[in-house]
Amino acid sequence: MIRDIQEEILRLKKEKDVCILAHSYQTCDILEIADFVGDSFALSKLAKTAPNKTVLMCGVRFMAETCKLLSPEKKVILSSPHAGCPMAEQFEPEDIEKFKAENPGSAVVAYINTTAKLKTKCDVCVTSASALSIVGKLEEKDILFIPDPNLGNYVAKNFPEKNIKVINGGCPIHGAIKVDEVKAVKEEHPDALFLVHPECVPEVVELADYVGSTSGIMKYAKESQHKEFIIGTEISITAQLQMACPDKKFYSLSKDLICPDMKATTLVDVLNCLKGEGGEEIVMDEETIKAAVKPIEKMLELG
Ligand code: 13P
Ligand code: SF4
């Protein structure tokens, strides 16, 4: 049954000239039919270079929006309209306007996990992989880092000379991991290296042997001479690493590291989108695109 749906998807995507992008947190059946698999920003850059006029994003809304911002000439479809990232949708543009009015001269740094409308009010974007290098290059000493206080605090720790403010909130999945859980898994697997996403709370990040983005964690584990790893990010990454490196052992930090929004997309959703019966086309007016792409361009310029 799964095979039949996958074959129909592969046939339709060729017939309709659609590029399918899948974030690495998607389920295996979706990763198998994707043209590209990767982290959020890598996918948006790949969408731009893909020859296809239509892009189908299997991920969450801000990822489809970032694709549209970088490729406004393309038709970008979000495969499951209900898949949003609660962290990306945490603030409204008015919150940023208010902060700017009260803090003139401050830079607003936005993690790429933000809505397009929020990006229109920000100065520069960062990814979890580029946050340190980009913030290090900013002239401003006073910074508001949104929306993830954990990533913001991780950056702030590396730049004690800057005044970096954060706002409560963050990723409900990574942010829920407790230090005690980490200690227990480390005790169970004393020879394993602990690799963690900076969206976890600082006390958890402090216990890590490596801190990095989804793709950073995967690269580190694949290239390491080490044989055992505890993976402190979404559970799909543990499974994918185990498949890619059968001679190594990977342990998930917690069975609760599952993002329901990332898992919202099903193969049937993808099939329906290709039939023109589902999904949601990302539509933005020119003014929003122009303003929201600016902080992304600044990130690329500084990066
Ligand atoms: P990446 O930017 O590493 O793909 O992460 C996206 C995300 O949602 C992490 O939780
Ligand atoms: Fe958002 Fe967290 Fe899910 Fe990533 S894992 S999409 S940050 S809720």
Tab-separated table of C-alpha atoms and ligand atoms in Angstrom:
chain	number	residue	atom	x	y	z
A	1	MET	CA	0.000	0.000	0.000
A	2	ILE	CA	2.723	2.492	1.033
A	3	ARG	CA	4.771	1.474	-2.015
A	4	ASP	CA	1.755	2.040	-4.305
A	5	ILE	CA	1.216	5.557	-2.964
A	6	GLN	CA	4.921	6.320	-3.249
A	7	GLU	CA	4.993	5.138	-6.858
A	8	GLU	CA	1.969	7.271	-7.710
A	9	ILE	CA	3.679	10.276	-6.058
A	10	LEU	CA	6.873	9.715	-8.049
A	11	ARG	CA	4.883	9.439	-11.280
A	12	LEU	CA	2.823	12.584	-10.605
A	13	LYS	CA	5.749	14.706	-9.448
A	14	LYS	CA	7.555	13.924	-12.707
A	15	GLU	CA	4.454	14.535	-14.812
A	16	LYS	CA	3.705	17.847	-13.065
A	17	ASP	CA	7.351	18.888	-12.695
A	18	VAL	CA	7.230	19.380	-8.922
A	19	CYS	CA	10.228	19.442	-6.601
A	20	ILE	CA	9.493	17.775	-3.252
A	21	LEU	CA	11.433	19.059	-0.245
A	22	ALA	CA	11.391	17.189	3.060
A	23	HIS	CA	12.786	18.428	6.350
A	24	SER	CA	14.857	15.750	8.082
A	25	TYR	CA	12.253	15.482	10.867
A	26	GLN	CA	9.709	13.986	8.426
A	27	THR	CA	8.809	10.288	8.519
A	28	CYS	CA	10.852	7.806	6.428
A	29	ASP	CA	8.081	7.167	3.875
A	30	ILE	CA	8.187	10.873	2.988
A	31	LEU	CA	11.977	11.143	3.003
A	32	GLU	CA	12.021	8.319	0.441
A	33	ILE	CA	9.982	10.237	-2.165
A	34	ALA	CA	11.695	13.633	-1.642
A	35	ASP	CA	14.049	15.241	-4.129
A	36	PHE	CA	15.935	16.901	-1.290
A	37	VAL	CA	16.145	16.221	2.446
A	38	GLY	CA	17.817	18.665	4.792
A	39	ASP	CA	17.508	21.350	7.414
A	40	SER	CA	15.153	24.267	6.944
A	41	PHE	CA	17.515	26.784	5.421
A	42	ALA	CA	19.402	24.320	3.216
A	43	LEU	CA	16.059	23.283	1.713
A	44	SER	CA	15.083	26.869	0.911
A	45	LYS	CA	18.398	27.422	-0.865
A	46	LEU	CA	17.976	24.170	-2.810
A	47	ALA	CA	14.449	25.192	-3.825
A	48	LYS	CA	15.901	28.282	-5.462
A	49	THR	CA	18.323	26.316	-7.618
A	50	ALA	CA	15.849	23.554	-8.529
A	51	PRO	CA	14.669	23.852	-12.158
A	52	ASN	CA	11.016	23.057	-11.262
A	53	LYS	CA	8.399	25.831	-11.198
A	54	THR	CA	6.524	24.242	-8.282
A	55	VAL	CA	7.933	23.317	-4.896
A	56	LEU	CA	6.119	21.130	-2.370
A	57	MET	CA	7.386	21.598	1.190
A	58	CYS	CA	6.957	18.702	3.606
A	59	GLY	CA	7.764	20.518	6.811
A	60	VAL	CA	6.172	23.367	8.743
A	61	ARG	CA	4.770	26.687	7.596
A	62	PHE	CA	7.779	28.943	8.248
A	63	MET	CA	9.882	26.636	6.048
A	64	ALA	CA	7.459	26.965	3.120
A	65	GLU	CA	7.397	30.732	3.697
A	66	THR	CA	11.208	30.909	3.629
A	67	CYS	CA	11.154	29.029	0.302
A	68	LYS	CA	8.675	31.546	-1.099
A	69	LEU	CA	10.781	34.480	0.120
A	70	LEU	CA	13.862	33.121	-1.630
A	71	SER	CA	11.984	31.985	-4.764
A	72	PRO	CA	9.014	34.360	-5.164
A	73	GLU	CA	8.666	33.368	-8.814
A	74	LYS	CA	7.883	29.769	-7.850
A	75	LYS	CA	4.630	28.229	-6.710
A	76	VAL	CA	5.318	27.003	-3.162
A	77	ILE	CA	2.889	24.583	-1.526
A	78	LEU	CA	2.841	23.553	2.130
A	79	SER	CA	1.776	19.909	2.103
A	80	SER	CA	-0.104	20.055	5.418
A	81	PRO	CA	-1.712	23.466	6.081
A	82	HIS	CA	-2.002	22.600	9.782
A	83	ALA	CA	1.737	22.077	10.244
A	84	GLY	CA	3.035	25.146	12.044
A	85	CYS	CA	5.962	25.640	14.395
A	86	PRO	CA	4.576	26.976	17.707
A	87	MET	CA	7.874	28.728	18.394
A	88	ALA	CA	7.926	30.506	15.020
A	89	GLU	CA	4.414	31.783	15.654
A	90	GLN	CA	5.128	33.031	19.169
A	91	PHE	CA	5.277	36.780	18.506
A	92	GLU	CA	3.424	39.321	16.408
A	93	PRO	CA	5.081	42.119	14.392
A	94	GLU	CA	3.572	44.649	16.842
A	95	ASP	CA	5.634	43.109	19.689
A	96	ILE	CA	8.828	43.860	17.768
A	97	GLU	CA	7.687	47.357	16.788
A	98	LYS	CA	7.031	48.109	20.466
A	99	PHE	CA	10.472	46.797	21.488
A	100	LYS	CA	12.169	48.878	18.775
A	101	ALA	CA	10.351	52.020	19.836
A	102	GLU	CA	11.430	51.454	23.444
A	103	ASN	CA	14.992	50.409	22.574
A	104	PRO	CA	16.285	52.595	19.740
A	105	GLY	CA	19.654	51.450	18.414
A	106	SER	CA	19.074	47.781	19.269
A	107	ALA	CA	19.305	45.121	16.572
A	108	VAL	CA	16.573	42.514	16.312
A	109	VAL	CA	18.003	39.108	15.446
A	110	ALA	CA	15.505	36.482	14.293
A	111	TYR	CA	16.080	32.760	14.256
A	112	ILE	CA	14.987	31.452	10.856
A	113	ASN	CA	12.123	29.719	12.757
A	114	THR	CA	9.935	32.843	12.526
A	115	THR	CA	6.927	33.743	10.401
A	116	ALA	CA	7.452	35.895	7.305
A	117	LYS	CA	5.359	38.696	8.834
A	118	LEU	CA	7.672	38.735	11.867
A	119	LYS	CA	10.764	38.754	9.644
A	120	THR	CA	9.503	42.004	8.072
A	121	LYS	CA	10.335	43.742	11.390
A	122	CYS	CA	13.732	42.119	12.039
A	123	ASP	CA	17.247	43.222	11.117
A	124	VAL	CA	18.973	39.926	10.470
A	125	CYS	CA	18.152	36.226	10.485
A	126	VAL	CA	20.294	33.413	11.824
A	127	THR	CA	20.107	29.639	11.730
A	128	SER	CA	21.209	27.506	14.645
A	129	ALA	CA	24.375	26.800	12.636
A	130	SER	CA	25.164	30.448	11.831
A	131	ALA	CA	23.913	32.262	14.969
A	132	LEU	CA	27.326	32.667	16.607
A	133	SER	CA	29.177	33.876	13.525
A	134	ILE	CA	26.417	36.312	12.472
A	135	VAL	CA	25.889	37.866	15.917
A	136	GLY	CA	29.675	38.192	16.247
A	137	LYS	CA	29.720	40.329	13.102
A	138	LEU	CA	26.956	42.736	14.183
A	139	GLU	CA	28.047	46.256	15.073
A	140	GLU	CA	25.204	46.696	17.573
A	141	LYS	CA	25.969	45.917	21.187
A	142	ASP	CA	22.301	45.829	22.218
A	143	ILE	CA	20.383	42.959	20.672
A	144	LEU	CA	16.945	41.402	20.992
A	145	PHE	CA	17.126	37.733	20.029
A	146	ILE	CA	13.796	36.100	19.035
A	147	PRO	CA	11.949	33.770	19.327
A	148	ASP	CA	14.057	31.101	21.056
A	149	PRO	CA	15.422	32.155	24.472
A	150	ASN	CA	17.523	28.980	24.669
A	151	LEU	CA	19.376	29.628	21.414
A	152	GLY	CA	19.506	33.331	22.399
A	153	ASN	CA	21.062	32.513	25.778
A	154	TYR	CA	23.537	30.149	24.130
A	155	VAL	CA	24.608	33.003	21.829
A	156	ALA	CA	24.683	35.485	24.744
A	157	LYS	CA	27.029	33.216	26.706
A	158	ASN	CA	29.496	33.389	23.823
A	159	PHE	CA	29.371	37.210	23.650
A	160	PRO	CA	29.575	38.540	27.225
A	161	GLU	CA	30.491	41.960	25.815
A	162	LYS	CA	27.050	42.274	24.156
A	163	ASN	CA	23.737	42.974	25.836
A	164	ILE	CA	21.484	40.236	24.406
A	165	LYS	CA	17.852	40.194	25.522
A	166	VAL	CA	15.570	37.197	25.055
A	167	ILE	CA	11.846	36.658	25.598
A	168	ASN	CA	10.265	33.649	27.321
A	169	GLY	CA	9.051	30.852	25.102
A	170	GLY	CA	10.942	28.559	22.745
A	171	CYS	CA	10.544	25.116	21.243
A	172	PRO	CA	8.084	23.072	23.313
A	173	ILE	CA	9.791	19.857	22.221
A	174	HIS	CA	13.501	20.574	22.744
A	175	GLY	CA	12.811	22.989	25.610
A	176	ALA	CA	11.020	20.295	27.636
A	177	ILE	CA	14.090	18.087	28.056
A	178	LYS	CA	15.272	18.032	31.679
A	179	VAL	CA	18.809	17.767	33.031
A	180	ASP	CA	17.872	14.653	35.044
A	181	GLU	CA	16.850	12.844	31.857
A	182	VAL	CA	20.199	13.656	30.286
A	183	LYS	CA	22.104	12.464	33.354
A	184	ALA	CA	20.142	9.187	33.405
A	185	VAL	CA	20.777	8.458	29.696
A	186	LYS	CA	24.455	9.377	30.098
A	187	GLU	CA	24.745	6.953	33.023
A	188	GLU	CA	23.131	4.245	30.938
A	189	HIS	CA	25.560	4.864	28.054
A	190	PRO	CA	28.767	6.157	29.653
A	191	ASP	CA	30.849	5.763	26.463
A	192	ALA	CA	28.460	7.755	24.273
A	193	LEU	CA	29.073	11.325	23.163
A	194	PHE	CA	26.146	13.649	23.803
A	195	LEU	CA	25.160	15.772	20.769
A	196	VAL	CA	22.522	18.418	21.343
A	197	HIS	CA	20.442	21.068	19.556
A	198	PRO	CA	20.783	24.576	21.067
A	199	GLU	CA	16.976	24.801	21.347
A	200	CYS	CA	17.366	22.767	24.581
A	201	VAL	CA	17.656	24.650	27.886
A	202	PRO	CA	21.160	25.950	28.802
A	203	GLU	CA	21.575	23.418	31.667
A	204	VAL	CA	21.115	20.586	29.139
A	205	VAL	CA	23.341	22.218	26.510
A	206	GLU	CA	26.124	22.572	29.112
A	207	LEU	CA	26.309	18.775	29.399
A	208	ALA	CA	26.915	18.314	25.649
A	209	ASP	CA	30.055	17.186	23.843
A	210	TYR	CA	28.795	18.928	20.699
A	211	VAL	CA	26.150	21.636	20.184
A	212	GLY	CA	24.750	22.168	16.692
A	213	SER	CA	21.902	22.333	14.222
A	214	THR	CA	20.134	19.255	12.901
A	215	SER	CA	22.543	18.993	9.981
A	216	GLY	CA	25.505	19.876	12.227
A	217	ILE	CA	24.657	16.979	14.556
A	218	MET	CA	24.310	14.575	11.624
A	219	LYS	CA	27.600	15.653	10.072
A	220	TYR	CA	29.435	15.431	13.396
A	221	ALA	CA	28.142	11.920	14.152
A	222	LYS	CA	28.887	10.627	10.651
A	223	GLU	CA	32.427	12.004	10.596
A	224	SER	CA	33.361	11.139	14.192
A	225	GLN	CA	35.643	8.199	14.971
A	226	HIS	CA	33.511	7.642	18.056
A	227	LYS	CA	31.084	4.693	18.059
A	228	GLU	CA	28.234	5.702	20.396
A	229	PHE	CA	26.092	8.837	20.534
A	230	ILE	CA	23.172	10.204	22.518
A	231	ILE	CA	21.120	12.389	20.178
A	232	GLY	CA	19.551	15.469	21.774
A	233	THR	CA	17.181	16.469	18.998
A	234	GLU	CA	14.073	15.170	17.229
A	235	ILE	CA	13.832	11.390	17.254
A	236	SER	CA	13.912	11.093	13.419
A	237	ILE	CA	17.532	12.170	13.453
A	238	THR	CA	18.455	9.235	15.701
A	239	ALA	CA	16.738	6.799	13.308
A	240	GLN	CA	18.319	8.339	10.204
A	241	LEU	CA	21.792	8.285	11.733
A	242	GLN	CA	21.359	4.650	12.721
A	243	MET	CA	20.442	3.791	9.127
A	244	ALA	CA	23.317	5.824	7.700
A	245	CYS	CA	25.923	4.413	10.134
A	246	PRO	CA	25.044	0.788	10.958
A	247	ASP	CA	28.451	0.233	12.614
A	248	LYS	CA	27.708	2.941	15.234
A	249	LYS	CA	25.133	3.087	18.031
A	250	PHE	CA	22.675	5.957	18.444
A	251	TYR	CA	20.443	6.516	21.464
A	252	SER	CA	17.641	9.062	21.547
A	253	LEU	CA	17.844	11.369	24.544
A	254	SER	CA	14.089	10.992	25.111
A	255	LYS	CA	11.128	9.226	23.546
A	256	ASP	CA	9.279	12.547	23.878
A	257	LEU	CA	11.519	14.278	21.347
A	258	ILE	CA	8.856	14.071	18.653
A	259	CYS	CA	7.548	17.200	16.973
A	260	PRO	CA	3.849	16.605	16.182
A	261	ASP	CA	3.810	19.447	13.647
A	262	MET	CA	6.722	17.963	11.737
A	263	LYS	CA	4.938	14.627	11.769
A	264	ALA	CA	1.626	16.117	10.576
A	265	THR	CA	2.340	15.466	6.902
A	266	THR	CA	1.343	12.069	5.530
A	267	LEU	CA	2.031	10.404	2.184
A	268	VAL	CA	-1.657	10.872	1.337
A	269	ASP	CA	-1.261	14.639	1.922
A	270	VAL	CA	1.623	14.657	-0.559
A	271	LEU	CA	-0.390	12.640	-3.081
A	272	ASN	CA	-3.400	14.946	-2.725
A	273	CYS	CA	-1.207	18.035	-3.231
A	274	LEU	CA	0.129	16.560	-6.459
A	275	LYS	CA	-3.437	15.896	-7.587
A	276	GLY	CA	-4.236	19.550	-6.852
A	277	GLU	CA	-6.646	18.556	-4.085
A	278	GLY	CA	-4.866	19.531	-0.890
A	279	GLY	CA	-2.108	21.519	0.731
A	280	GLU	CA	-1.931	25.294	0.759
A	281	GLU	CA	-0.192	27.560	-1.684
A	282	ILE	CA	1.902	30.151	0.148
A	283	VAL	CA	0.733	33.544	-1.050
A	284	MET	CA	2.380	36.788	0.061
A	285	ASP	CA	2.110	40.312	-1.253
A	286	GLU	CA	5.160	41.925	-2.835
A	287	GLU	CA	5.667	44.346	0.043
A	288	THR	CA	5.846	41.519	2.608
A	289	ILE	CA	8.250	39.532	0.433
A	290	LYS	CA	10.506	42.566	-0.025
A	291	ALA	CA	10.629	43.359	3.694
A	292	ALA	CA	10.850	39.764	4.959
A	293	VAL	CA	13.652	38.744	2.619
A	294	LYS	CA	15.868	41.602	3.839
A	295	PRO	CA	17.005	39.949	7.117
A	296	ILE	CA	17.679	36.728	5.191
A	297	GLU	CA	19.790	38.607	2.658
A	298	LYS	CA	21.663	40.298	5.526
A	299	MET	CA	22.381	36.849	6.992
A	300	LEU	CA	23.732	35.636	3.643
A	301	GLU	CA	25.849	38.803	3.297
A	302	LEU	CA	27.331	38.398	6.808
A	303	GLY	CA	27.583	34.615	6.634
B	1	13P	P1	16.898	23.167	11.529
B	1	13P	O1	16.985	24.612	11.199
B	1	13P	O2	18.134	22.617	12.158
B	1	13P	O3	16.387	22.410	10.373
B	1	13P	O4	15.837	23.014	12.690
B	1	13P	C1	14.541	23.321	12.480
B	1	13P	C2	13.808	23.010	13.672
B	1	13P	O5	12.637	23.167	13.694
B	1	13P	C3	14.549	22.534	14.837
B	1	13P	O6	13.693	22.178	15.818
B	2	SF4	FE1	9.231	24.112	15.937
B	2	SF4	FE2	10.366	22.715	17.881
B	2	SF4	FE3	8.903	21.479	16.044
B	2	SF4	FE4	11.288	22.509	15.409
B	2	SF4	S1	10.897	20.846	16.819
B	2	SF4	S2	9.395	22.713	14.245
B	2	SF4	S3	11.312	24.357	16.681
B	2	SF4	S4	8.172	22.984	17.549
